Short mmCIF file of C-alpha atoms in Angstrom, two decimals:
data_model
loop_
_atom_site.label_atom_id
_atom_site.label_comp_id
_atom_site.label_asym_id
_atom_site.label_seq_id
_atom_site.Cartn_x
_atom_site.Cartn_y
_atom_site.Cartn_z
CA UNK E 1 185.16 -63.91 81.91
CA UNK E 2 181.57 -64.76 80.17
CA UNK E 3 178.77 -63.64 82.81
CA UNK E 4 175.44 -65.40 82.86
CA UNK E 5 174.00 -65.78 79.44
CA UNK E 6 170.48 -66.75 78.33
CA UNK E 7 168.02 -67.49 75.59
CA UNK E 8 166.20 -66.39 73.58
CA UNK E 9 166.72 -63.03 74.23
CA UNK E 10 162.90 -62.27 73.18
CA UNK E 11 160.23 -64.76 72.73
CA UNK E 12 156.39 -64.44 71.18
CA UNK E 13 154.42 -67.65 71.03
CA UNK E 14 150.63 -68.06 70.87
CA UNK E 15 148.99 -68.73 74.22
CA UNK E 16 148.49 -72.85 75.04
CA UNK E 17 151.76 -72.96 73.09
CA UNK E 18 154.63 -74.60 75.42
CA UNK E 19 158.19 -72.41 75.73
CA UNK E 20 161.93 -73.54 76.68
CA UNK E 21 164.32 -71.03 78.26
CA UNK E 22 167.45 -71.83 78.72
CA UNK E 23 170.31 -70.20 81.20
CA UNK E 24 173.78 -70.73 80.87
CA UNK E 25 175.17 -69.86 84.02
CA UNK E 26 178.65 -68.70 84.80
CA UNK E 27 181.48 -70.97 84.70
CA UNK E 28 181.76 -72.93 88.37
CA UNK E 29 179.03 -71.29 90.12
CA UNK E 30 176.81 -74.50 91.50
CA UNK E 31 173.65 -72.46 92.71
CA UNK E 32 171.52 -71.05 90.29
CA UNK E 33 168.06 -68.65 90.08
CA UNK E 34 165.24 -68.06 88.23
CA UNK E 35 163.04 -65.07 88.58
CA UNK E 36 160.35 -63.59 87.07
CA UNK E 37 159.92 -60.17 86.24
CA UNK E 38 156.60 -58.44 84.92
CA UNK E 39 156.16 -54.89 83.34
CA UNK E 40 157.09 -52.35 85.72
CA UNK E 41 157.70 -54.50 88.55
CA UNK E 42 160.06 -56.21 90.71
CA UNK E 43 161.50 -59.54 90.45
CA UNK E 44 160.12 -62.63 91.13
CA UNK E 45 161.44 -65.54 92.89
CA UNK E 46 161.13 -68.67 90.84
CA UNK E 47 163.22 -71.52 91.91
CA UNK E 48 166.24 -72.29 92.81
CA UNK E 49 168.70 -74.78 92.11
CA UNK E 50 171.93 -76.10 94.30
CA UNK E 51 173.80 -78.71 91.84
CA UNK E 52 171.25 -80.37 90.12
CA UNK E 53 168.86 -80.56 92.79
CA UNK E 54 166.22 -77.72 93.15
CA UNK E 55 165.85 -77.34 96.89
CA UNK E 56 163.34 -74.65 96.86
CA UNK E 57 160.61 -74.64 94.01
CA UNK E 58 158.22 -72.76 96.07
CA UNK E 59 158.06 -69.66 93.70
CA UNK E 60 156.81 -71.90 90.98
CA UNK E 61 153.38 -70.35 90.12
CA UNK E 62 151.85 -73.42 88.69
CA UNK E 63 152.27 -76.94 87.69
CA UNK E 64 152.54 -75.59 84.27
CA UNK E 65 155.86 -74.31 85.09
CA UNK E 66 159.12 -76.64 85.39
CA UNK E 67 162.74 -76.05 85.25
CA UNK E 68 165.56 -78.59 85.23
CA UNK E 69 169.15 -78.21 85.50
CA UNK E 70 171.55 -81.15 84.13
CA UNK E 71 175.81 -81.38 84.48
CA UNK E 72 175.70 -78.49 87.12
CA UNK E 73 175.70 -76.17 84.18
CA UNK E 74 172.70 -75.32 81.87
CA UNK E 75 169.15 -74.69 83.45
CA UNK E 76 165.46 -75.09 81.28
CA UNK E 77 162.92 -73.35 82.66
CA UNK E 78 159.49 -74.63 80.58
CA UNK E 79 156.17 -73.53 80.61
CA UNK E 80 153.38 -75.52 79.29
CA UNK E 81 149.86 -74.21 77.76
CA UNK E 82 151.44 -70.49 78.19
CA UNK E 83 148.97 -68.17 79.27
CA UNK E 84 148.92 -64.04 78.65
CA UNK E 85 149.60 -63.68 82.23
CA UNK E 86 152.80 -65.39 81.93
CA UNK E 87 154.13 -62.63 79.62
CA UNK E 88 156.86 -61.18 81.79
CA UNK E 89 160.77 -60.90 81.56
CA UNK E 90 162.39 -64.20 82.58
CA UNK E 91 165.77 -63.42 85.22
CA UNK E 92 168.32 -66.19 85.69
CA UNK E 93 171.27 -65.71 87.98
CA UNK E 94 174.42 -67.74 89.47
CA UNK E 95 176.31 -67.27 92.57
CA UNK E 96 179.39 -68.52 93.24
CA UNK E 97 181.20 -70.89 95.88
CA UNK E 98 182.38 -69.06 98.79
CA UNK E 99 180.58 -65.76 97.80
CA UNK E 100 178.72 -63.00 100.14
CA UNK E 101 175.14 -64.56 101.33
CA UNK E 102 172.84 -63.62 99.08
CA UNK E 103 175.85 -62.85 95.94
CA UNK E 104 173.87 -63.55 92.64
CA UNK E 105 175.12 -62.29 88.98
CA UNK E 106 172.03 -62.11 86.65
CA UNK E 107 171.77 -62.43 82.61
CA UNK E 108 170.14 -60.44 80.57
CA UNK E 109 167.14 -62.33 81.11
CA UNK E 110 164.40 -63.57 78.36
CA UNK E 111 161.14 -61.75 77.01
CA UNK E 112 158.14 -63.44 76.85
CA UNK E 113 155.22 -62.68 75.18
CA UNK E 114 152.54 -64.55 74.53
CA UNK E 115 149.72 -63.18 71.96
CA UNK U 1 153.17 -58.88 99.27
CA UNK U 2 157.18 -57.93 98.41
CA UNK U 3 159.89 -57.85 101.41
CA UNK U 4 161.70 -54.86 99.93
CA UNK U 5 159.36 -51.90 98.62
CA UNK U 6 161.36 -48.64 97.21
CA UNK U 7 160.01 -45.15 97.84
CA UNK U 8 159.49 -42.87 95.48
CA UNK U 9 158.39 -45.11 92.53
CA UNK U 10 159.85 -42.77 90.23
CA UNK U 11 162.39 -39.89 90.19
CA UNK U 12 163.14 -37.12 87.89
CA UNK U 13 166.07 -35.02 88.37
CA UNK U 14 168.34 -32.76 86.67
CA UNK U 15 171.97 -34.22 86.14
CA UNK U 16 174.77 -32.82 88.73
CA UNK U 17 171.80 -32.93 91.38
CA UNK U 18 171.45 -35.79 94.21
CA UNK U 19 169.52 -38.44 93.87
CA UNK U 20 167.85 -40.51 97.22
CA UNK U 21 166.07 -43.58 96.89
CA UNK U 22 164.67 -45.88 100.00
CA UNK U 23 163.93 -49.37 100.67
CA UNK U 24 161.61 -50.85 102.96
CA UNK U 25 161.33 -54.29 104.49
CA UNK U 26 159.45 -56.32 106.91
CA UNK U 27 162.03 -58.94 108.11
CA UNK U 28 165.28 -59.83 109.64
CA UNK U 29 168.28 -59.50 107.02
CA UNK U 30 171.42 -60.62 106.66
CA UNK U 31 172.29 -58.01 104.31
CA UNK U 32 170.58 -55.94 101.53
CA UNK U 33 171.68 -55.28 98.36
CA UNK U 34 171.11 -52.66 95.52
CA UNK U 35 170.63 -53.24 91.81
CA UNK U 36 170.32 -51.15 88.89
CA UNK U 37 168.37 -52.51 85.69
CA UNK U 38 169.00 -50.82 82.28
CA UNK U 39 165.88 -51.20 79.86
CA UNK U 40 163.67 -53.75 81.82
CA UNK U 41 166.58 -56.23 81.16
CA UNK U 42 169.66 -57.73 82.86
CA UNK U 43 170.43 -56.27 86.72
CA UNK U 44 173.74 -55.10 87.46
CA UNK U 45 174.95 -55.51 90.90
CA UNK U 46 175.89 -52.06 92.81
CA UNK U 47 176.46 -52.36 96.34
CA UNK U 48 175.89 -55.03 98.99
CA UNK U 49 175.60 -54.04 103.08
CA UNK U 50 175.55 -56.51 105.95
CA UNK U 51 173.20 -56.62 108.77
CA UNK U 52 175.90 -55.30 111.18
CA UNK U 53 177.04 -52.24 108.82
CA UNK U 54 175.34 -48.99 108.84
CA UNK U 55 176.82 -47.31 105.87
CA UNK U 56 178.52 -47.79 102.82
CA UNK U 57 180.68 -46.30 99.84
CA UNK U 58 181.29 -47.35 96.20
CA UNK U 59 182.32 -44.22 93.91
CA UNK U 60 178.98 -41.96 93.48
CA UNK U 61 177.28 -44.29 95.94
CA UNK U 62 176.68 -44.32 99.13
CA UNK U 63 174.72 -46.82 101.25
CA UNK U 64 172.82 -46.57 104.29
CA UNK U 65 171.37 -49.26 106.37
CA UNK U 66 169.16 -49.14 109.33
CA UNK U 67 167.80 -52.31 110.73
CA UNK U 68 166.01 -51.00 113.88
CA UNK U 69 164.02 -49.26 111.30
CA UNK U 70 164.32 -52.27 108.81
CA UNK U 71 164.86 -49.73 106.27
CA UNK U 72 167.49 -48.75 103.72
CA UNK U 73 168.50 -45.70 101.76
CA UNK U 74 170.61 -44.97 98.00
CA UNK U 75 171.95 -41.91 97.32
CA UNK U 76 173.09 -41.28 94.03
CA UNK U 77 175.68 -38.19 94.40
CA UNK U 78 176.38 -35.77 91.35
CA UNK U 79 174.13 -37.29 88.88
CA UNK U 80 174.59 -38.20 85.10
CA UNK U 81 172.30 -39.08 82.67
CA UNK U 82 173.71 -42.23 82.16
CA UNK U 83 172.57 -43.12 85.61
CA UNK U 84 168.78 -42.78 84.33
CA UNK U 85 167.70 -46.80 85.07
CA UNK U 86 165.21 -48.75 87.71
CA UNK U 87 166.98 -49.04 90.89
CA UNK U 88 165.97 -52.48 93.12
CA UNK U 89 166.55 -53.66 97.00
CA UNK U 90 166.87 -56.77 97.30
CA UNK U 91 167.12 -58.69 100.85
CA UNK U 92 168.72 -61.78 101.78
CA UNK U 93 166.94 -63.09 105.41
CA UNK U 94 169.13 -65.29 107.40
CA UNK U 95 168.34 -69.12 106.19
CA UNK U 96 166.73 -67.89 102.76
CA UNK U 97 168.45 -70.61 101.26
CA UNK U 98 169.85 -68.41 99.16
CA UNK U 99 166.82 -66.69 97.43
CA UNK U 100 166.77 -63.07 97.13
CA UNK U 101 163.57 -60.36 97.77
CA UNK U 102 163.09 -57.88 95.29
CA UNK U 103 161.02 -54.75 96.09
CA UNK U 104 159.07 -53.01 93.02
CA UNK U 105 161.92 -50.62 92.55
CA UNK U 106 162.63 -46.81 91.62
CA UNK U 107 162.77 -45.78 87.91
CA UNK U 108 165.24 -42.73 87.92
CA UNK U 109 165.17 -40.16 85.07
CA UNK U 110 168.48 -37.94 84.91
CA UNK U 111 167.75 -35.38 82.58
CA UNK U 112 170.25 -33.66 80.59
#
C-alpha cells in the first residue's frame, strides 16, 4: 500500500516568509510525527500527534512553529517569519494501531531552504 | 544533547568487507531501533530489538544489544555498494509517549 507521503518535496522561500508542509500519513495509522532534520545530523523530535490531539509539542522550537492535524489524516506543520536556521529537512512519520513501541514509517520528508 | 550517538561518524570500506557501527545512549529503553537514510531523505526501517533481547538477525544484519552497557552495535556483513547510506539509532524509553531519539548517525561509504 501507499507509505507516508509529503509535500513539497523541496521548498526555498525568502526568510520572514511563512511555509506550509503537509504529511499525508499512511492509511489508518492514528499517531503521527514530525521531526526535524538538519545537514549532517540526526533527527529531531518535533511533535507529535495521537488523533487530532497533539499530546506532546515539546520539540516545538518556537512559537513560530505550529502544526495541526484535522480528520485523523493530513498533518500541517507551519512556520511563520522563517528564519535561515530553520533550513533543515522536515521528517513526518505514522505508526500504526497495535504496532511494536516505538514502530514509526517515515516519508520522504520536505527540504527547506530559506535564502 | 542526543540519547542515541553512533560511533564512528563515518565509514569507508571496500565492498565484500564487514561493516560495524555502534550506538550509544544514556537512558532506560524499551527497545532500539536502526535506520538507514538514502540521500539526506526518507529513513527506511531495518531492524528493531527489545530491551530484553541481546541479539538479532535480518538477512546481512545482525543486531546486538547491551543494556548494562546501554549500548548497541550494527554489523553490516558482506558489504555492497548499494549499502553506502547514513545509518541512525533510534531509542524508544519506556513512557516516551511514543517519540523516538535519534543519535547523529554513521554515513557509510561502500566502495566499489
Amino acid at each position: 500500500g501507499a507509505g507516508v507521503s509529503q509535500s513539497p518535496s523541496n521548498k526555498v522561500t525568502e526568510k520572514g516568509k511563512d511555509v506550509e508542509l503537509r504529511c499525508d500519513p499512511i492509511s489508518g495509522h492514528t499517531a503521527l510525527y514530525w521531526y526535524r532534520q538538519s545537514l549532517g545530523q540526526g533527527l529531531e523530535f518535533l511533535i507529535y500527534f495521537q488523533g487530532n490531539s497533539a499530546p506532546d509539542k515539546s520539540g516545538l522550537p518556537s512559537d513560530r512553529f505550529s502544526a495541526e492535524r484535522t480528520g485523523g489524516s493530513v498533518s500541517t506543520l507551519t512556520i511563520q517569519r522563517t528564519q535561515q536556521e530553520d533550513s533543515a529537512v522536515y521528517l513526518c512519520a505514522s505508526s500504526p494501531v497495535g504496532g511494536a513501541p516505538g514502530e514509526q514509517y517515515f516519508g520522504p520528508g520536505t527540504r527547506l531552504t530559506v535564502t | 544533547s542526543q540519547q542515541g550517538e553512533e560511533d564512528p561518524q563515518a565509514l569507508s570500506i571496500q565492498e565484500g568487507e564487514n561493516a560495524t557501527m555502534n550506538c550509544s545512549y544514556k537512558t532506560s529503553i524499551n527497545n532500539l531501533q536502526w535506520y538507514r537514510q538514502n540521500s539526506g531523505r526518507g529513513l527506511v526501517h531495518l531492524i528493531l530489538i527489545r530491551s530484553n533481547e541481546r541479539e538479532k538477525h535480518s538477512g546481512r544484519l545482525r543486531v546486538t544489544l547491551d543494556t548494562s552497557k546501554k549500548s548497541s552495535s550494527l554489523l553490516i556483513t558482506a558489504s555492497r555498494a548499494a549499502d553506502t547510506a547514513s545509518y541512525f539509532c533510534a531509542t524508544y524509553p519506556p513512557g516516551a509517549g511514543n517519540m523516538l531519539t535519534f543519535g547523529g548517525g554513521t554515513r557509510l561509504m561502500v566502495k566499489p
